[in-house]
XYZ file of C-alpha atoms in Angstrom:
371
model
C -37.724 7.534 -3.642
C -36.775 11.196 -3.654
C -33.690 10.415 -1.578
C -32.621 7.676 -4.033
C -33.022 10.120 -6.926
C -31.066 12.713 -5.001
C -28.164 10.273 -4.709
C -28.332 9.714 -8.472
C -28.144 13.471 -8.949
C -25.128 13.599 -6.643
C -23.419 10.871 -8.643
C -24.135 12.748 -11.871
C -22.675 15.965 -10.459
C -19.530 14.231 -9.219
C -18.982 12.356 -12.489
C -19.543 15.470 -14.600
C -17.326 17.627 -12.405
C -14.530 15.033 -12.516
C -14.762 15.068 -16.301
C -15.071 18.830 -16.888
C -13.738 20.426 -13.673
C -16.393 23.076 -14.202
C -19.420 23.745 -11.955
C -22.326 21.526 -12.987
C -25.800 22.929 -13.634
C -29.208 21.261 -13.534
C -29.767 21.670 -17.272
C -26.603 19.745 -18.145
C -27.560 16.999 -15.677
C -30.964 16.677 -17.328
C -29.398 16.659 -20.766
C -26.525 14.245 -20.096
C -28.187 11.814 -17.687
C -31.439 9.930 -18.118
C -32.980 10.594 -14.721
C -36.564 10.790 -15.969
C -37.336 14.086 -14.245
C -37.444 17.744 -15.227
C -34.651 20.260 -14.901
C -36.623 21.981 -12.146
C -36.766 18.764 -10.118
C -33.023 18.277 -10.558
C -32.465 21.883 -9.510
C -34.484 21.282 -6.334
C -32.504 18.116 -5.610
C -29.248 19.976 -6.081
C -30.408 22.692 -3.683
C -31.276 20.011 -1.127
C -27.889 18.356 -1.603
C -26.279 21.740 -1.025
C -28.251 22.206 2.188
C -27.105 18.765 3.337
C -23.448 19.579 2.673
C -22.845 17.351 -0.370
C -22.511 20.216 -2.878
C -21.500 23.857 -2.849
C -22.205 26.706 -5.248
C -18.923 28.560 -5.782
C -20.605 31.562 -7.439
C -24.126 32.954 -7.526
C -26.091 31.561 -10.485
C -23.272 29.097 -11.194
C -23.575 25.335 -11.051
C -22.529 23.192 -8.114
C -19.363 21.287 -7.300
C -18.925 18.395 -4.846
C -17.731 18.897 -1.293
C -15.511 16.488 0.585
C -18.692 14.935 1.997
C -20.052 14.571 -1.523
C -16.910 12.804 -2.728
C -16.967 10.504 0.313
C -20.566 9.476 -0.357
C -19.742 8.971 -4.026
C -16.838 6.659 -3.162
C -18.701 4.746 -0.441
C -22.091 4.282 -2.067
C -22.125 5.306 -5.676
C -18.829 4.606 -7.411
C -18.641 1.402 -9.420
C -15.150 0.014 -9.750
C -15.123 -1.607 -13.162
C -12.446 -4.315 -13.482
C -9.742 -3.585 -16.005
C -10.246 -5.145 -19.409
C -8.298 -8.229 -20.491
C -6.176 -6.012 -22.742
C -5.376 -3.659 -19.855
C -4.445 -6.566 -17.592
C -2.207 -8.017 -20.304
C -0.576 -4.590 -20.620
C 0.215 -4.602 -16.903
C 1.588 -8.144 -17.116
C 3.735 -7.280 -20.131
C 5.147 -4.112 -18.572
C 5.947 -5.695 -15.212
C 6.948 -9.206 -16.251
C 10.234 -7.996 -17.748
C 11.594 -7.029 -14.345
C 14.674 -8.769 -12.990
C 14.103 -8.396 -9.241
C 11.567 -7.373 -6.625
C 13.185 -3.931 -6.531
C 12.836 -3.525 -10.281
C 9.234 -4.743 -10.222
C 8.225 -2.182 -7.591
C 9.908 0.667 -9.476
C 8.171 -0.403 -12.693
C 4.837 -0.678 -10.862
C 5.145 2.936 -9.656
C 5.908 4.196 -13.170
C 3.073 2.168 -14.678
C 0.473 3.314 -12.140
C 1.528 6.952 -12.631
C 1.151 6.509 -16.381
C -2.333 4.957 -16.062
C -3.747 7.539 -13.631
C -1.786 10.664 -14.521
C -1.219 11.110 -10.778
C 1.480 10.441 -8.233
C 2.034 6.718 -7.690
C 3.585 5.329 -4.535
C 4.691 1.723 -4.054
C 6.217 0.438 -0.810
C 8.559 -2.504 -0.625
C 7.765 -5.319 1.829
C 9.380 -4.461 5.138
C 11.336 -7.169 6.894
C 9.229 -6.521 9.983
C 6.159 -7.835 8.148
C 7.906 -10.736 6.502
C 7.991 -14.315 7.704
C 11.177 -16.299 7.859
C 11.373 -18.879 5.079
C 14.922 -20.035 5.733
C 18.121 -19.086 7.502
C 21.549 -20.068 6.203
C 24.682 -19.714 8.356
C 27.759 -19.524 6.134
C 31.307 -19.641 7.624
C 33.481 -16.923 6.084
C 36.646 -16.964 8.189
C 37.725 -17.919 11.708
C 35.263 -16.200 14.038
C 33.243 -14.725 11.159
C 29.936 -16.012 9.807
C 27.404 -14.723 7.301
C 23.714 -14.973 8.265
C 21.503 -15.132 5.169
C 17.820 -14.548 5.951
C 15.356 -15.542 3.225
C 11.787 -14.331 3.722
C 8.417 -15.374 2.363
C 8.252 -12.146 0.342
C 11.278 -13.025 -1.738
C 13.711 -10.754 0.069
C 17.193 -11.938 0.974
C 18.939 -10.025 3.755
C 22.552 -10.632 4.754
C 24.358 -9.739 7.972
C 27.815 -10.658 9.233
C 28.309 -12.105 12.712
C 31.669 -11.798 14.468
C 32.638 -14.104 17.360
C 35.761 -14.380 19.549
C 36.159 -17.997 18.438
C 34.628 -20.274 15.825
C 32.277 -23.007 17.049
C 32.508 -26.505 15.613
C 30.999 -26.898 12.151
C 28.692 -29.727 13.216
C 27.348 -27.551 16.046
C 26.668 -24.712 13.614
C 24.863 -27.084 11.244
C 22.718 -28.460 14.081
C 21.853 -24.940 15.236
C 20.987 -23.923 11.671
C 18.663 -26.909 11.277
C 16.924 -26.263 14.633
C 16.321 -22.596 13.827
C 14.765 -23.477 10.473
C 12.638 -26.179 12.077
C 11.266 -23.945 14.829
C 11.189 -20.526 13.156
C 9.960 -21.129 9.611
C 6.804 -19.082 9.031
C 7.331 -16.821 12.052
C 7.906 -13.082 11.981
C 11.510 -11.999 12.381
C 10.717 -10.533 15.802
C 9.236 -13.863 16.917
C 12.143 -15.741 15.347
C 14.560 -13.647 17.395
C 12.812 -14.651 20.611
C 12.789 -18.322 19.668
C 16.469 -18.289 18.724
C 17.211 -16.709 22.098
C 15.373 -19.594 23.784
C 17.388 -22.053 21.719
C 20.594 -20.305 22.810
C 19.651 -20.826 26.471
C 19.110 -24.549 25.950
C 21.889 -26.770 27.406
C 21.929 -28.756 24.149
C 23.280 -25.691 22.311
C 25.759 -24.456 24.899
C 28.646 -24.880 22.461
C 27.093 -22.449 19.953
C 25.408 -20.133 22.463
C 27.363 -16.983 21.453
C 26.491 -17.563 17.788
C 22.821 -18.203 18.586
C 22.558 -15.058 20.684
C 24.205 -13.042 17.911
C 21.712 -14.462 15.397
C 18.823 -13.536 17.679
C 20.087 -9.953 17.777
C 20.451 -9.939 13.977
C 16.771 -10.848 13.611
C 15.719 -8.279 16.220
C 17.683 -5.588 14.404
C 16.231 -6.525 11.007
C 12.685 -6.257 12.351
C 13.340 -2.955 14.137
C 15.310 -1.286 11.355
C 12.820 -1.907 8.572
C 9.334 -1.456 9.882
C 8.572 0.984 7.079
C 10.429 -0.475 4.111
C 11.402 1.543 1.044
C 9.004 3.721 -0.937
C 9.118 4.205 -4.714
C 7.387 7.248 -6.195
C 6.612 8.369 -9.744
C 4.394 10.855 -11.584
C 4.847 14.118 -9.641
C 5.994 16.067 -12.695
C 3.190 14.642 -14.817
C 0.603 15.680 -12.250
C 2.013 19.210 -12.238
C 1.782 19.411 -16.042
C -1.770 18.077 -16.244
C -3.286 19.742 -13.197
C -5.692 22.628 -13.668
C -4.749 23.914 -10.223
C -2.309 26.737 -9.856
C 1.231 26.169 -8.638
C 0.296 27.744 -5.320
C -2.348 25.054 -4.799
C 0.056 22.273 -5.758
C 2.896 23.446 -3.521
C 1.419 21.974 -0.289
C 0.865 18.647 -2.081
C 4.464 18.469 -3.257
C 5.651 19.418 0.228
C 3.567 16.546 1.611
C 5.157 14.148 -0.863
C 8.528 14.988 0.676
C 7.299 13.758 4.061
C 7.733 10.093 3.217
C 7.376 8.850 6.792
C 3.978 10.580 7.072
C 2.855 9.188 3.717
C 4.050 5.720 4.631
C 2.041 5.759 7.850
C -1.092 7.122 6.164
C -1.076 4.747 3.204
C -0.068 1.747 5.260
C -2.946 2.274 7.702
C -5.401 2.733 4.820
C -4.244 -0.477 3.151
C -4.683 -2.514 6.325
C -8.379 -1.674 6.752
C -10.836 -3.992 5.038
C -12.560 -2.043 2.269
C -15.618 -2.910 0.118
C -13.707 -2.405 -3.139
C -10.427 -3.797 -1.864
C -8.935 -0.298 -1.718
C -8.868 2.449 0.864
C -9.640 6.080 0.065
C -8.852 9.138 2.183
C -10.243 12.461 0.968
C -8.966 15.878 1.986
C -9.086 16.338 5.746
C -9.446 12.567 6.221
C -5.725 12.282 5.437
C -4.932 14.343 8.574
C -2.103 15.846 6.534
C -2.181 19.632 5.918
C -0.523 19.322 2.519
C -3.216 16.889 1.355
C -6.287 18.956 2.261
C -7.099 19.326 -1.436
C -5.944 15.866 -2.422
C -7.167 12.297 -2.183
C -5.215 9.133 -1.492
C -6.230 5.754 -2.921
C -4.311 2.724 -1.713
C -4.428 -1.050 -1.498
C -2.304 -3.580 0.318
C -0.537 -6.286 -1.627
C 0.755 -9.673 -0.576
C -0.407 -11.319 2.601
C 1.679 -12.052 5.643
C 0.653 -14.935 7.873
C 3.775 -14.771 9.994
C 3.343 -16.173 13.473
C 3.663 -13.762 16.342
C 5.628 -14.536 19.450
C 2.705 -15.028 21.847
C 3.571 -18.409 23.323
C 0.409 -18.382 25.429
C -1.749 -19.021 22.361
C -2.892 -22.559 21.829
C -1.103 -22.779 18.508
C 2.126 -21.326 19.856
C 1.561 -17.934 18.299
C -1.363 -16.187 16.628
C -1.255 -15.921 12.852
C -2.045 -12.528 11.451
C -3.254 -12.041 7.898
C -2.346 -8.573 6.695
C -0.762 -6.947 3.646
C 3.025 -6.919 3.546
C 3.134 -3.517 1.826
C 0.968 -1.130 -0.211
C 0.532 0.498 -3.590
C -1.319 3.777 -3.982
C -2.144 6.887 -5.981
C -2.293 10.521 -4.836
C -4.125 13.175 -6.819
C -6.611 16.055 -6.580
C -9.978 15.522 -4.916
C -11.594 15.701 -8.364
C -9.650 12.613 -9.489
C -11.443 9.868 -11.399
C -12.053 7.667 -8.357
C -13.465 4.640 -10.162
C -10.582 4.477 -12.639
C -7.940 5.146 -9.980
C -9.368 2.524 -7.635
C -9.462 -0.037 -10.456
C -5.858 0.675 -11.453
C -4.554 0.548 -7.886
C -6.398 -2.707 -7.246
C -5.094 -4.282 -10.460
C -1.457 -3.373 -9.769
C -1.816 -4.580 -6.160
C -3.118 -7.942 -7.363
C -0.203 -8.306 -9.770
C 2.282 -7.547 -6.996
C 0.532 -10.027 -4.706
C 1.002 -12.728 -7.317
C 4.622 -11.735 -7.810
C 5.664 -11.896 -4.151
C 3.689 -15.105 -3.544
C 5.515 -17.095 -6.204
C 7.708 -19.652 -4.579
C 10.279 -19.224 -7.296
C 10.260 -15.384 -7.046
C 13.672 -13.750 -7.032
C 15.001 -11.910 -4.013
C 16.292 -8.507 -3.135
C 19.636 -8.568 -1.376
C 20.467 -6.200 1.450
C 23.978 -5.403 2.574
C 25.726 -5.947 5.867
C 24.582 -4.606 9.176
C 26.612 -1.481 8.644
C 24.523 -0.347 5.651
């Protein structure tokens, strides 16, 4: 019973510190929270929580503030993620529904999340490596020149040109196109590349073998070039204006924001792990990023890829993986409002999931292989 009450005291300290950013004393806990015990009992609980590493006392006779361990326990056991209200959800829909493309939607989502949380928002675009092939179109452009148009299940449209010494017959190209779509629909681009290579080696497609092998390389290159996708960021200046921390404390955070590859890896790995609230949270040292030692990262995956892998030994011809195609997240100080941030990140992620899953969703067009 005492341990349960102690956790309630910890939650009260974290919530009050998030709100005031001032050390929290036992008298204010007793006054602001209906715990049914005396100030002395709360003081004893706070001392015990300090001994156990959940709280620290920055100054003698001052109140306590949460430690990284205290925040972690708060997030794991105590925080209640309240769903956004109907009005808030409508606001998200209204703000994002006016977008004209996937690109525009992701940029708007970053700005909206930054506005809601007052923190840095990061939204990644679906990488081609995580996308499944919906359809391939081979378009003749000129003698010896074809355009490969790859349409993915995430709404992206990528284009690459293919040059050949000579043009194959049109009926052979059409037959190859149909076979690729028949065998590769729903597979990852890496797996599609392997299957197209097998098709190229088939005697039935000897007349279009150079084209098929070139298409296989196109799909390999798309998967290899874009394993990370593009990242959209918003809210850094707003965080600097609102933060109570000094510029010296914020400098490492802003330096970390410049390391986009590191952020991409961190937030992507967090979004792939199954979490009780549907979001992942890394606090301070858990980010394994020096610039984020005094920051927290909240992220959620959006969309769901079920692209088949290339393991032909599986009974179904390739295992299906169910994982997010990209992520949306928020970065702020460790004293961020976790419940509100988690709710906002989850809501935006669910909107983006709906957007990319629409069959009629528009596409984002990439340039030629030389881009």
